[in-house]
C-alpha cells in the first residue's frame, strides 16, 4: 500500500539558517504627573499601546516581568484583550508544570490566586491597571467588591517572594 504523498507547499526559507534569537528589550516607562506610569508594550498586539499602572505597583510589576519583557498582549479574536505575564515566575505563581502558563497582569497586581474570582476593569479598558480602575467580581453571587490594597500588596509580595525563591531553587 502506498503512503499518501505530502501535498503541502514547501516553505521558501526551509533549510536556511534563521540566525540567533533576538531577546526582547526592556519596556520603556513614562511617568505621569497623576501618580501613574505608562509602560510601552511590544509584540504583535501590543505595538503602539501603553499599559497604565499606578506608580506604587510599578516596581513589583517590573521585577516580576523582567523589566516588561514578559508582558504579553493576548487578543482572543473577539476584541477582548488580556495583558498577561509569561515565563518561569508566572509558572511558579500558578503552581503549574506547564512552562507556557500565563498569569493576567491584573490578577498579579491584586495578589489574587483564587480561581473563583475575577478582576474587573471599571472602565472596561484592559490597558488601565491603575488601582482606582480595578475591582473584584465574585461570579457566584454576582457582586463586585473594592480592593483592599494594603492586603493586596501584602499578598502579592508574599507570593512574589515564594515564586522568586522557587525559581532560584530550580
mmCIF file with all atom_site columns, C-alpha atoms in Angstrom:
data_model
loop_
_atom_site.group_PDB
_atom_site.id
_atom_site.type_symbol
_atom_site.label_atom_id
_atom_site.label_alt_id
_atom_site.label_comp_id
_atom_site.label_asym_id
_atom_site.label_entity_id
_atom_site.label_seq_id
_atom_site.pdbx_PDB_ins_code
_atom_site.Cartn_x
_atom_site.Cartn_y
_atom_site.Cartn_z
_atom_site.occupancy
_atom_site.B_iso_or_equiv
_atom_site.pdbx_formal_charge
_atom_site.auth_seq_id
_atom_site.auth_comp_id
_atom_site.auth_asym_id
_atom_site.auth_atom_id
_atom_site.pdbx_PDB_model_num
ATOM 1   C CA . UNK A 1 1   ? 0.000   0.000  0.000  1.00 0.00 ? 1   UNK A CA 1
ATOM 2   C CA . UNK A 1 2   ? 1.364   3.379  -0.971 1.00 0.00 ? 2   UNK A CA 1
ATOM 3   C CA . UNK A 1 3   ? 1.709   6.124  1.617  1.00 0.00 ? 3   UNK A CA 1
ATOM 4   C CA . UNK A 1 4   ? -0.121  9.360  0.765  1.00 0.00 ? 4   UNK A CA 1
ATOM 5   C CA . UNK A 1 5   ? 2.097   11.996 -0.732 1.00 0.00 ? 5   UNK A CA 1
ATOM 6   C CA . UNK A 1 6   ? 2.645   15.236 1.100  1.00 0.00 ? 6   UNK A CA 1
ATOM 7   C CA . UNK A 1 7   ? 0.803   17.952 -0.818 1.00 0.00 ? 7   UNK A CA 1
ATOM 8   C CA . UNK A 1 8   ? 1.882   20.845 1.390  1.00 0.00 ? 8   UNK A CA 1
ATOM 9   C CA . UNK A 1 9   ? 3.880   23.580 -0.212 1.00 0.00 ? 9   UNK A CA 1
ATOM 10  C CA . UNK A 1 10  ? 7.490   23.734 0.950  1.00 0.00 ? 10  UNK A CA 1
ATOM 11  C CA . UNK A 1 11  ? 8.462   26.900 2.828  1.00 0.00 ? 11  UNK A CA 1
ATOM 12  C CA . UNK A 1 12  ? 10.564  29.319 0.825  1.00 0.00 ? 12  UNK A CA 1
ATOM 13  C CA . UNK A 1 13  ? 13.019  29.660 3.722  1.00 0.00 ? 13  UNK A CA 1
ATOM 14  C CA . UNK A 1 14  ? 13.170  25.942 4.528  1.00 0.00 ? 14  UNK A CA 1
ATOM 15  C CA . UNK A 1 15  ? 16.651  24.839 5.467  1.00 0.00 ? 15  UNK A CA 1
ATOM 16  C CA . UNK A 1 16  ? 18.033  28.353 5.658  1.00 0.00 ? 16  UNK A CA 1
ATOM 17  C CA . UNK A 1 17  ? 19.592  29.375 8.950  1.00 0.00 ? 17  UNK A CA 1
ATOM 18  C CA . UNK A 1 18  ? 17.341  31.811 10.818 1.00 0.00 ? 18  UNK A CA 1
ATOM 19  C CA . UNK A 1 19  ? 20.096  33.454 12.849 1.00 0.00 ? 19  UNK A CA 1
ATOM 20  C CA . UNK A 1 20  ? 20.267  33.923 16.576 1.00 0.00 ? 20  UNK A CA 1
ATOM 21  C CA . UNK A 1 21  ? 17.108  34.685 18.513 1.00 0.00 ? 21  UNK A CA 1
ATOM 22  C CA . UNK A 1 22  ? 16.996  38.334 19.500 1.00 0.00 ? 22  UNK A CA 1
ATOM 23  C CA . UNK A 1 23  ? 15.876  38.801 23.095 1.00 0.00 ? 23  UNK A CA 1
ATOM 24  C CA . UNK A 1 24  ? 13.067  41.199 23.924 1.00 0.00 ? 24  UNK A CA 1
ATOM 25  C CA . UNK A 1 25  ? 14.109  44.634 25.069 1.00 0.00 ? 25  UNK A CA 1
ATOM 26  C CA . UNK A 1 26  ? 13.040  46.217 28.352 1.00 0.00 ? 26  UNK A CA 1
ATOM 27  C CA . UNK A 1 27  ? 9.842   48.220 28.026 1.00 0.00 ? 27  UNK A CA 1
ATOM 28  C CA . UNK A 1 28  ? 10.293  51.989 28.221 1.00 0.00 ? 28  UNK A CA 1
ATOM 29  C CA . UNK A 1 29  ? 8.388   53.669 31.060 1.00 0.00 ? 29  UNK A CA 1
ATOM 30  C CA . UNK A 1 30  ? 6.899   57.148 31.069 1.00 0.00 ? 30  UNK A CA 1
ATOM 31  C CA . UNK A 1 31  ? 5.969   58.639 34.450 1.00 0.00 ? 31  UNK A CA 1
ATOM 32  C CA . UNK A 1 32  ? 2.835   60.770 34.551 1.00 0.00 ? 32  UNK A CA 1
ATOM 33  C CA . UNK A 1 33  ? 2.046   63.587 36.986 1.00 0.00 ? 33  UNK A CA 1
ATOM 34  C CA . UNK A 1 34  ? -1.110  61.945 38.347 1.00 0.00 ? 34  UNK A CA 1
ATOM 35  C CA . UNK A 1 35  ? 0.607   59.034 40.125 1.00 0.00 ? 35  UNK A CA 1
ATOM 36  C CA . UNK A 1 36  ? 0.541   56.653 37.182 1.00 0.00 ? 36  UNK A CA 1
ATOM 37  C CA . UNK A 1 37  ? 3.137   55.296 34.795 1.00 0.00 ? 37  UNK A CA 1
ATOM 38  C CA . UNK A 1 38  ? 2.814   54.221 31.178 1.00 0.00 ? 38  UNK A CA 1
ATOM 39  C CA . UNK A 1 39  ? 4.654   51.102 30.025 1.00 0.00 ? 39  UNK A CA 1
ATOM 40  C CA . UNK A 1 40  ? 5.177   50.842 26.264 1.00 0.00 ? 40  UNK A CA 1
ATOM 41  C CA . UNK A 1 41  ? 4.135   47.404 25.011 1.00 0.00 ? 41  UNK A CA 1
ATOM 42  C CA . UNK A 1 42  ? 5.628   45.460 22.122 1.00 0.00 ? 42  UNK A CA 1
ATOM 43  C CA . UNK A 1 43  ? 4.680   42.425 20.074 1.00 0.00 ? 43  UNK A CA 1
ATOM 44  C CA . UNK A 1 44  ? 2.013   41.697 17.501 1.00 0.00 ? 44  UNK A CA 1
ATOM 45  C CA . UNK A 1 45  ? -0.939  43.025 19.510 1.00 0.00 ? 45  UNK A CA 1
ATOM 46  C CA . UNK A 1 46  ? 0.911   45.411 21.801 1.00 0.00 ? 46  UNK A CA 1
ATOM 47  C CA . UNK A 1 47  ? 2.941   47.627 19.500 1.00 0.00 ? 47  UNK A CA 1
ATOM 48  C CA . UNK A 1 48  ? 1.833   51.226 19.845 1.00 0.00 ? 48  UNK A CA 1
ATOM 49  C CA . UNK A 1 49  ? -0.144  50.553 23.027 1.00 0.00 ? 49  UNK A CA 1
ATOM 50  C CA . UNK A 1 50  ? 0.664   51.536 26.589 1.00 0.00 ? 50  UNK A CA 1
ATOM 51  C CA . UNK A 1 51  ? -0.166  49.853 29.875 1.00 0.00 ? 51  UNK A CA 1
ATOM 52  C CA . UNK A 1 52  ? -1.234  52.319 32.590 1.00 0.00 ? 52  UNK A CA 1
ATOM 53  C CA . UNK A 1 53  ? -0.146  51.278 36.109 1.00 0.00 ? 53  UNK A CA 1
ATOM 54  C CA . UNK A 1 54  ? -0.102  53.019 39.487 1.00 0.00 ? 54  UNK A CA 1
ATOM 55  C CA . UNK A 1 55  ? 3.434   54.134 40.361 1.00 0.00 ? 55  UNK A CA 1
ATOM 56  C CA . UNK A 1 56  ? 3.303   52.252 43.673 1.00 0.00 ? 56  UNK A CA 1
ATOM 57  C CA . UNK A 1 57  ? 2.714   48.957 41.824 1.00 0.00 ? 57  UNK A CA 1
ATOM 58  C CA . UNK A 1 58  ? 5.289   49.594 39.103 1.00 0.00 ? 58  UNK A CA 1
ATOM 59  C CA . UNK A 1 59  ? 8.417   48.239 40.901 1.00 0.00 ? 59  UNK A CA 1
ATOM 60  C CA . UNK A 1 60  ? 6.802   44.850 41.655 1.00 0.00 ? 60  UNK A CA 1
ATOM 61  C CA . UNK A 1 61  ? 5.485   44.554 38.107 1.00 0.00 ? 61  UNK A CA 1
ATOM 62  C CA . UNK A 1 62  ? 8.900   45.364 36.616 1.00 0.00 ? 62  UNK A CA 1
ATOM 63  C CA . UNK A 1 63  ? 10.660  42.820 38.860 1.00 0.00 ? 63  UNK A CA 1
ATOM 64  C CA . UNK A 1 64  ? 8.133   40.082 38.083 1.00 0.00 ? 64  UNK A CA 1
ATOM 65  C CA . UNK A 1 65  ? 8.090   40.742 34.323 1.00 0.00 ? 65  UNK A CA 1
ATOM 66  C CA . UNK A 1 66  ? 11.865  41.159 33.930 1.00 0.00 ? 66  UNK A CA 1
ATOM 67  C CA . UNK A 1 67  ? 11.530  44.870 33.084 1.00 0.00 ? 67  UNK A CA 1
ATOM 68  C CA . UNK A 1 68  ? 8.486   44.302 30.900 1.00 0.00 ? 68  UNK A CA 1
ATOM 69  C CA . UNK A 1 69  ? 9.995   41.625 28.676 1.00 0.00 ? 69  UNK A CA 1
ATOM 70  C CA . UNK A 1 70  ? 7.472   39.038 29.937 1.00 0.00 ? 70  UNK A CA 1
ATOM 71  C CA . UNK A 1 71  ? 4.368   41.177 29.296 1.00 0.00 ? 71  UNK A CA 1
ATOM 72  C CA . UNK A 1 72  ? 2.179   39.751 26.531 1.00 0.00 ? 72  UNK A CA 1
ATOM 73  C CA . UNK A 1 73  ? -0.921  41.204 24.903 1.00 0.00 ? 73  UNK A CA 1
ATOM 74  C CA . UNK A 1 74  ? -3.313  38.365 24.089 1.00 0.00 ? 74  UNK A CA 1
ATOM 75  C CA . UNK A 1 75  ? -6.191  39.035 21.689 1.00 0.00 ? 75  UNK A CA 1
ATOM 76  C CA . UNK A 1 76  ? -8.733  36.219 21.517 1.00 0.00 ? 76  UNK A CA 1
ATOM 77  C CA . UNK A 1 77  ? -10.103 37.465 18.194 1.00 0.00 ? 77  UNK A CA 1
ATOM 78  C CA . UNK A 1 78  ? -13.409 38.780 19.544 1.00 0.00 ? 78  UNK A CA 1
ATOM 79  C CA . UNK A 1 79  ? -11.976 42.128 20.587 1.00 0.00 ? 79  UNK A CA 1
ATOM 80  C CA . UNK A 1 80  ? -11.328 41.108 24.193 1.00 0.00 ? 80  UNK A CA 1
ATOM 81  C CA . UNK A 1 81  ? -7.707  41.763 25.067 1.00 0.00 ? 81  UNK A CA 1
ATOM 82  C CA . UNK A 1 82  ? -5.758  40.496 28.088 1.00 0.00 ? 82  UNK A CA 1
ATOM 83  C CA . UNK A 1 83  ? -2.401  41.640 29.380 1.00 0.00 ? 83  UNK A CA 1
ATOM 84  C CA . UNK A 1 84  ? -0.601  38.554 30.646 1.00 0.00 ? 84  UNK A CA 1
ATOM 85  C CA . UNK A 1 85  ? 2.733   37.676 32.208 1.00 0.00 ? 85  UNK A CA 1
ATOM 86  C CA . UNK A 1 86  ? 4.688   34.666 30.999 1.00 0.00 ? 86  UNK A CA 1
ATOM 87  C CA . UNK A 1 87  ? 7.846   32.832 31.984 1.00 0.00 ? 87  UNK A CA 1
ATOM 88  C CA . UNK A 1 88  ? 9.077   30.795 34.922 1.00 0.00 ? 88  UNK A CA 1
ATOM 89  C CA . UNK A 1 89  ? 7.777   33.255 37.515 1.00 0.00 ? 89  UNK A CA 1
ATOM 90  C CA . UNK A 1 90  ? 4.246   33.005 36.104 1.00 0.00 ? 90  UNK A CA 1
ATOM 91  C CA . UNK A 1 91  ? 4.546   29.224 36.137 1.00 0.00 ? 91  UNK A CA 1
ATOM 92  C CA . UNK A 1 92  ? 5.540   29.375 39.820 1.00 0.00 ? 92  UNK A CA 1
ATOM 93  C CA . UNK A 1 93  ? 2.700   31.823 40.583 1.00 0.00 ? 93  UNK A CA 1
ATOM 94  C CA . UNK A 1 94  ? 0.157   29.324 39.254 1.00 0.00 ? 94  UNK A CA 1
ATOM 95  C CA . UNK A 1 95  ? 1.905   26.289 40.834 1.00 0.00 ? 95  UNK A CA 1
ATOM 96  C CA . UNK A 1 96  ? 1.956   24.800 37.356 1.00 0.00 ? 96  UNK A CA 1
ATOM 97  C CA . UNK A 1 97  ? 4.231   22.450 35.486 1.00 0.00 ? 97  UNK A CA 1
ATOM 98  C CA . UNK A 1 98  ? 3.225   23.969 32.144 1.00 0.00 ? 98  UNK A CA 1
ATOM 99  C CA . UNK A 1 99  ? 6.022   26.331 31.025 1.00 0.00 ? 99  UNK A CA 1
ATOM 100 C CA . UNK A 1 100 ? 3.636   28.278 28.783 1.00 0.00 ? 100 UNK A CA 1
ATOM 101 C CA . UNK A 1 101 ? 1.190   29.146 31.590 1.00 0.00 ? 101 UNK A CA 1
ATOM 102 C CA . UNK A 1 102 ? 0.370   32.833 31.783 1.00 0.00 ? 102 UNK A CA 1
ATOM 103 C CA . UNK A 1 103 ? -0.927  34.999 34.632 1.00 0.00 ? 103 UNK A CA 1
ATOM 104 C CA . UNK A 1 104 ? -3.015  38.073 33.929 1.00 0.00 ? 104 UNK A CA 1
ATOM 105 C CA . UNK A 1 105 ? -1.264  41.265 34.985 1.00 0.00 ? 105 UNK A CA 1
ATOM 106 C CA . UNK A 1 106 ? -4.395  42.431 36.837 1.00 0.00 ? 106 UNK A CA 1
ATOM 107 C CA . UNK A 1 107 ? -4.526  39.198 38.879 1.00 0.00 ? 107 UNK A CA 1
ATOM 108 C CA . UNK A 1 108 ? -0.847  39.628 39.718 1.00 0.00 ? 108 UNK A CA 1
ATOM 109 C CA . UNK A 1 109 ? -1.273  43.234 40.882 1.00 0.00 ? 109 UNK A CA 1
ATOM 110 C CA . UNK A 1 110 ? -4.239  42.340 43.092 1.00 0.00 ? 110 UNK A CA 1
ATOM 111 C CA . UNK A 1 111 ? -2.360  39.339 44.528 1.00 0.00 ? 111 UNK A CA 1
ATOM 112 C CA . UNK A 1 112 ? -5.328  37.171 43.635 1.00 0.00 ? 112 UNK A CA 1
ATOM 113 C CA . UNK A 1 113 ? -4.853  33.447 43.235 1.00 0.00 ? 113 UNK A CA 1
ATOM 114 C CA . UNK A 1 114 ? -8.409  32.211 43.800 1.00 0.00 ? 114 UNK A CA 1
ATOM 115 C CA . UNK A 1 115 ? -9.866  30.936 40.556 1.00 0.00 ? 115 UNK A CA 1
ATOM 116 C CA . UNK A 1 116 ? -13.476 31.654 41.537 1.00 0.00 ? 116 UNK A CA 1
ATOM 117 C CA . UNK A 1 117 ? -12.967 35.419 41.490 1.00 0.00 ? 117 UNK A CA 1
ATOM 118 C CA . UNK A 1 118 ? -12.448 37.704 38.530 1.00 0.00 ? 118 UNK A CA 1
ATOM 119 C CA . UNK A 1 119 ? -10.691 41.014 38.302 1.00 0.00 ? 119 UNK A CA 1
ATOM 120 C CA . UNK A 1 120 ? -12.859 43.589 36.562 1.00 0.00 ? 120 UNK A CA 1
ATOM 121 C CA . UNK A 1 121 ? -11.958 46.892 34.933 1.00 0.00 ? 121 UNK A CA 1
ATOM 122 C CA . UNK A 1 122 ? -14.391 49.664 35.844 1.00 0.00 ? 122 UNK A CA 1
ATOM 123 C CA . UNK A 1 123 ? -13.777 51.499 32.567 1.00 0.00 ? 123 UNK A CA 1
ATOM 124 C CA . UNK A 1 124 ? -13.617 48.189 30.587 1.00 0.00 ? 124 UNK A CA 1
ATOM 125 C CA . UNK A 1 125 ? -10.097 49.031 29.414 1.00 0.00 ? 125 UNK A CA 1
ATOM 126 C CA . UNK A 1 126 ? -7.691  46.120 29.941 1.00 0.00 ? 126 UNK A CA 1
ATOM 127 C CA . UNK A 1 127 ? -4.743  48.507 29.467 1.00 0.00 ? 127 UNK A CA 1
ATOM 128 C CA . UNK A 1 128 ? -5.703  50.560 32.541 1.00 0.00 ? 128 UNK A CA 1
ATOM 129 C CA . UNK A 1 129 ? -4.363  48.696 35.590 1.00 0.00 ? 129 UNK A CA 1
ATOM 130 C CA . UNK A 1 130 ? -4.484  51.636 37.985 1.00 0.00 ? 130 UNK A CA 1
ATOM 131 C CA . UNK A 1 131 ? -5.746  50.976 41.487 1.00 0.00 ? 131 UNK A CA 1
ATOM 132 C CA . UNK A 1 132 ? -8.912  53.033 41.099 1.00 0.00 ? 132 UNK A CA 1
ATOM 133 C CA . UNK A 1 133 ? -9.900  51.066 37.967 1.00 0.00 ? 133 UNK A CA 1
ATOM 134 C CA . UNK A 1 134 ? -9.727  47.518 39.382 1.00 0.00 ? 134 UNK A CA 1
ATOM 135 C CA . UNK A 1 135 ? -12.332 45.657 41.422 1.00 0.00 ? 135 UNK A CA 1
ATOM 136 C CA . UNK A 1 136 ? -13.003 42.017 42.311 1.00 0.00 ? 136 UNK A CA 1
ATOM 137 C CA . UNK A 1 137 ? -16.070 40.276 40.903 1.00 0.00 ? 137 UNK A CA 1
ATOM 138 C CA . UNK A 1 138 ? -17.415 37.146 42.599 1.00 0.00 ? 138 UNK A CA 1
ATOM 139 C CA . UNK A 1 139 ? -19.478 35.415 39.883 1.00 0.00 ? 139 UNK A CA 1
ATOM 140 C CA . UNK A 1 140 ? -21.218 33.025 42.276 1.00 0.00 ? 140 UNK A CA 1
ATOM 141 C CA . UNK A 1 141 ? -23.076 35.911 43.926 1.00 0.00 ? 141 UNK A CA 1
ATOM 142 C CA . UNK A 1 142 ? -22.669 38.390 41.044 1.00 0.00 ? 142 UNK A CA 1
ATOM 143 C CA . UNK A 1 143 ? -21.286 41.090 43.284 1.00 0.00 ? 143 UNK A CA 1
ATOM 144 C CA . UNK A 1 144 ? -18.275 43.357 42.943 1.00 0.00 ? 144 UNK A CA 1
ATOM 145 C CA . UNK A 1 145 ? -16.031 44.439 45.782 1.00 0.00 ? 145 UNK A CA 1
ATOM 146 C CA . UNK A 1 146 ? -13.475 47.191 46.108 1.00 0.00 ? 146 UNK A CA 1
ATOM 147 C CA . UNK A 1 147 ? -9.925  46.028 46.665 1.00 0.00 ? 147 UNK A CA 1
ATOM 148 C CA . UNK A 1 148 ? -8.185  46.462 49.999 1.00 0.00 ? 148 UNK A CA 1
ATOM 149 C CA . UNK A 1 149 ? -4.835  47.487 48.522 1.00 0.00 ? 149 UNK A CA 1
ATOM 150 C CA . UNK A 1 150 ? -2.939  47.036 51.773 1.00 0.00 ? 150 UNK A CA 1
ATOM 151 C CA . UNK A 1 151 ? -3.936  43.346 51.844 1.00 0.00 ? 151 UNK A CA 1
ATOM 152 C CA . UNK A 1 152 ? -3.453  43.009 48.090 1.00 0.00 ? 152 UNK A CA 1
ATOM 153 C CA . UNK A 1 153 ? 0.113   44.343 48.188 1.00 0.00 ? 153 UNK A CA 1
ATOM 154 C CA . UNK A 1 154 ? 0.972   42.100 51.162 1.00 0.00 ? 154 UNK A CA 1
ATOM 155 C CA . UNK A 1 155 ? -0.453  39.037 49.369 1.00 0.00 ? 155 UNK A CA 1
ATOM 156 C CA . UNK A 1 156 ? 1.332   39.950 46.124 1.00 0.00 ? 156 UNK A CA 1
ATOM 157 C CA . UNK A 1 157 ? 4.717   40.428 47.796 1.00 0.00 ? 157 UNK A CA 1
ATOM 158 C CA . UNK A 1 158 ? 4.404   37.195 49.797 1.00 0.00 ? 158 UNK A CA 1
ATOM 159 C CA . UNK A 1 159 ? 3.505   35.277 46.646 1.00 0.00 ? 159 UNK A CA 1
ATOM 160 C CA . UNK A 1 160 ? 6.272   37.031 44.684 1.00 0.00 ? 160 UNK A CA 1
ATOM 161 C CA . UNK A 1 161 ? 8.843   36.101 47.306 1.00 0.00 ? 161 UNK A CA 1
ATOM 162 C CA . UNK A 1 162 ? 7.849   32.428 47.194 1.00 0.00 ? 162 UNK A CA 1
ATOM 163 C CA . UNK A 1 163 ? 7.972   32.470 43.362 1.00 0.00 ? 163 UNK A CA 1
ATOM 164 C CA . UNK A 1 164 ? 11.430  34.032 43.331 1.00 0.00 ? 164 UNK A CA 1
ATOM 165 C CA . UNK A 1 165 ? 12.670  31.521 45.935 1.00 0.00 ? 165 UNK A CA 1
ATOM 166 C CA . UNK A 1 166 ? 11.192  28.624 43.958 1.00 0.00 ? 166 UNK A CA 1
ATOM 167 C CA . UNK A 1 167 ? 12.915  29.915 40.812 1.00 0.00 ? 167 UNK A CA 1
ATOM 168 C CA . UNK A 1 168 ? 16.340  30.118 42.475 1.00 0.00 ? 168 UNK A CA 1
ATOM 169 C CA . UNK A 1 169 ? 15.964  26.600 43.909 1.00 0.00 ? 169 UNK A CA 1
ATOM 170 C CA . UNK A 1 170 ? 15.351  25.081 40.461 1.00 0.00 ? 170 UNK A CA 1
#
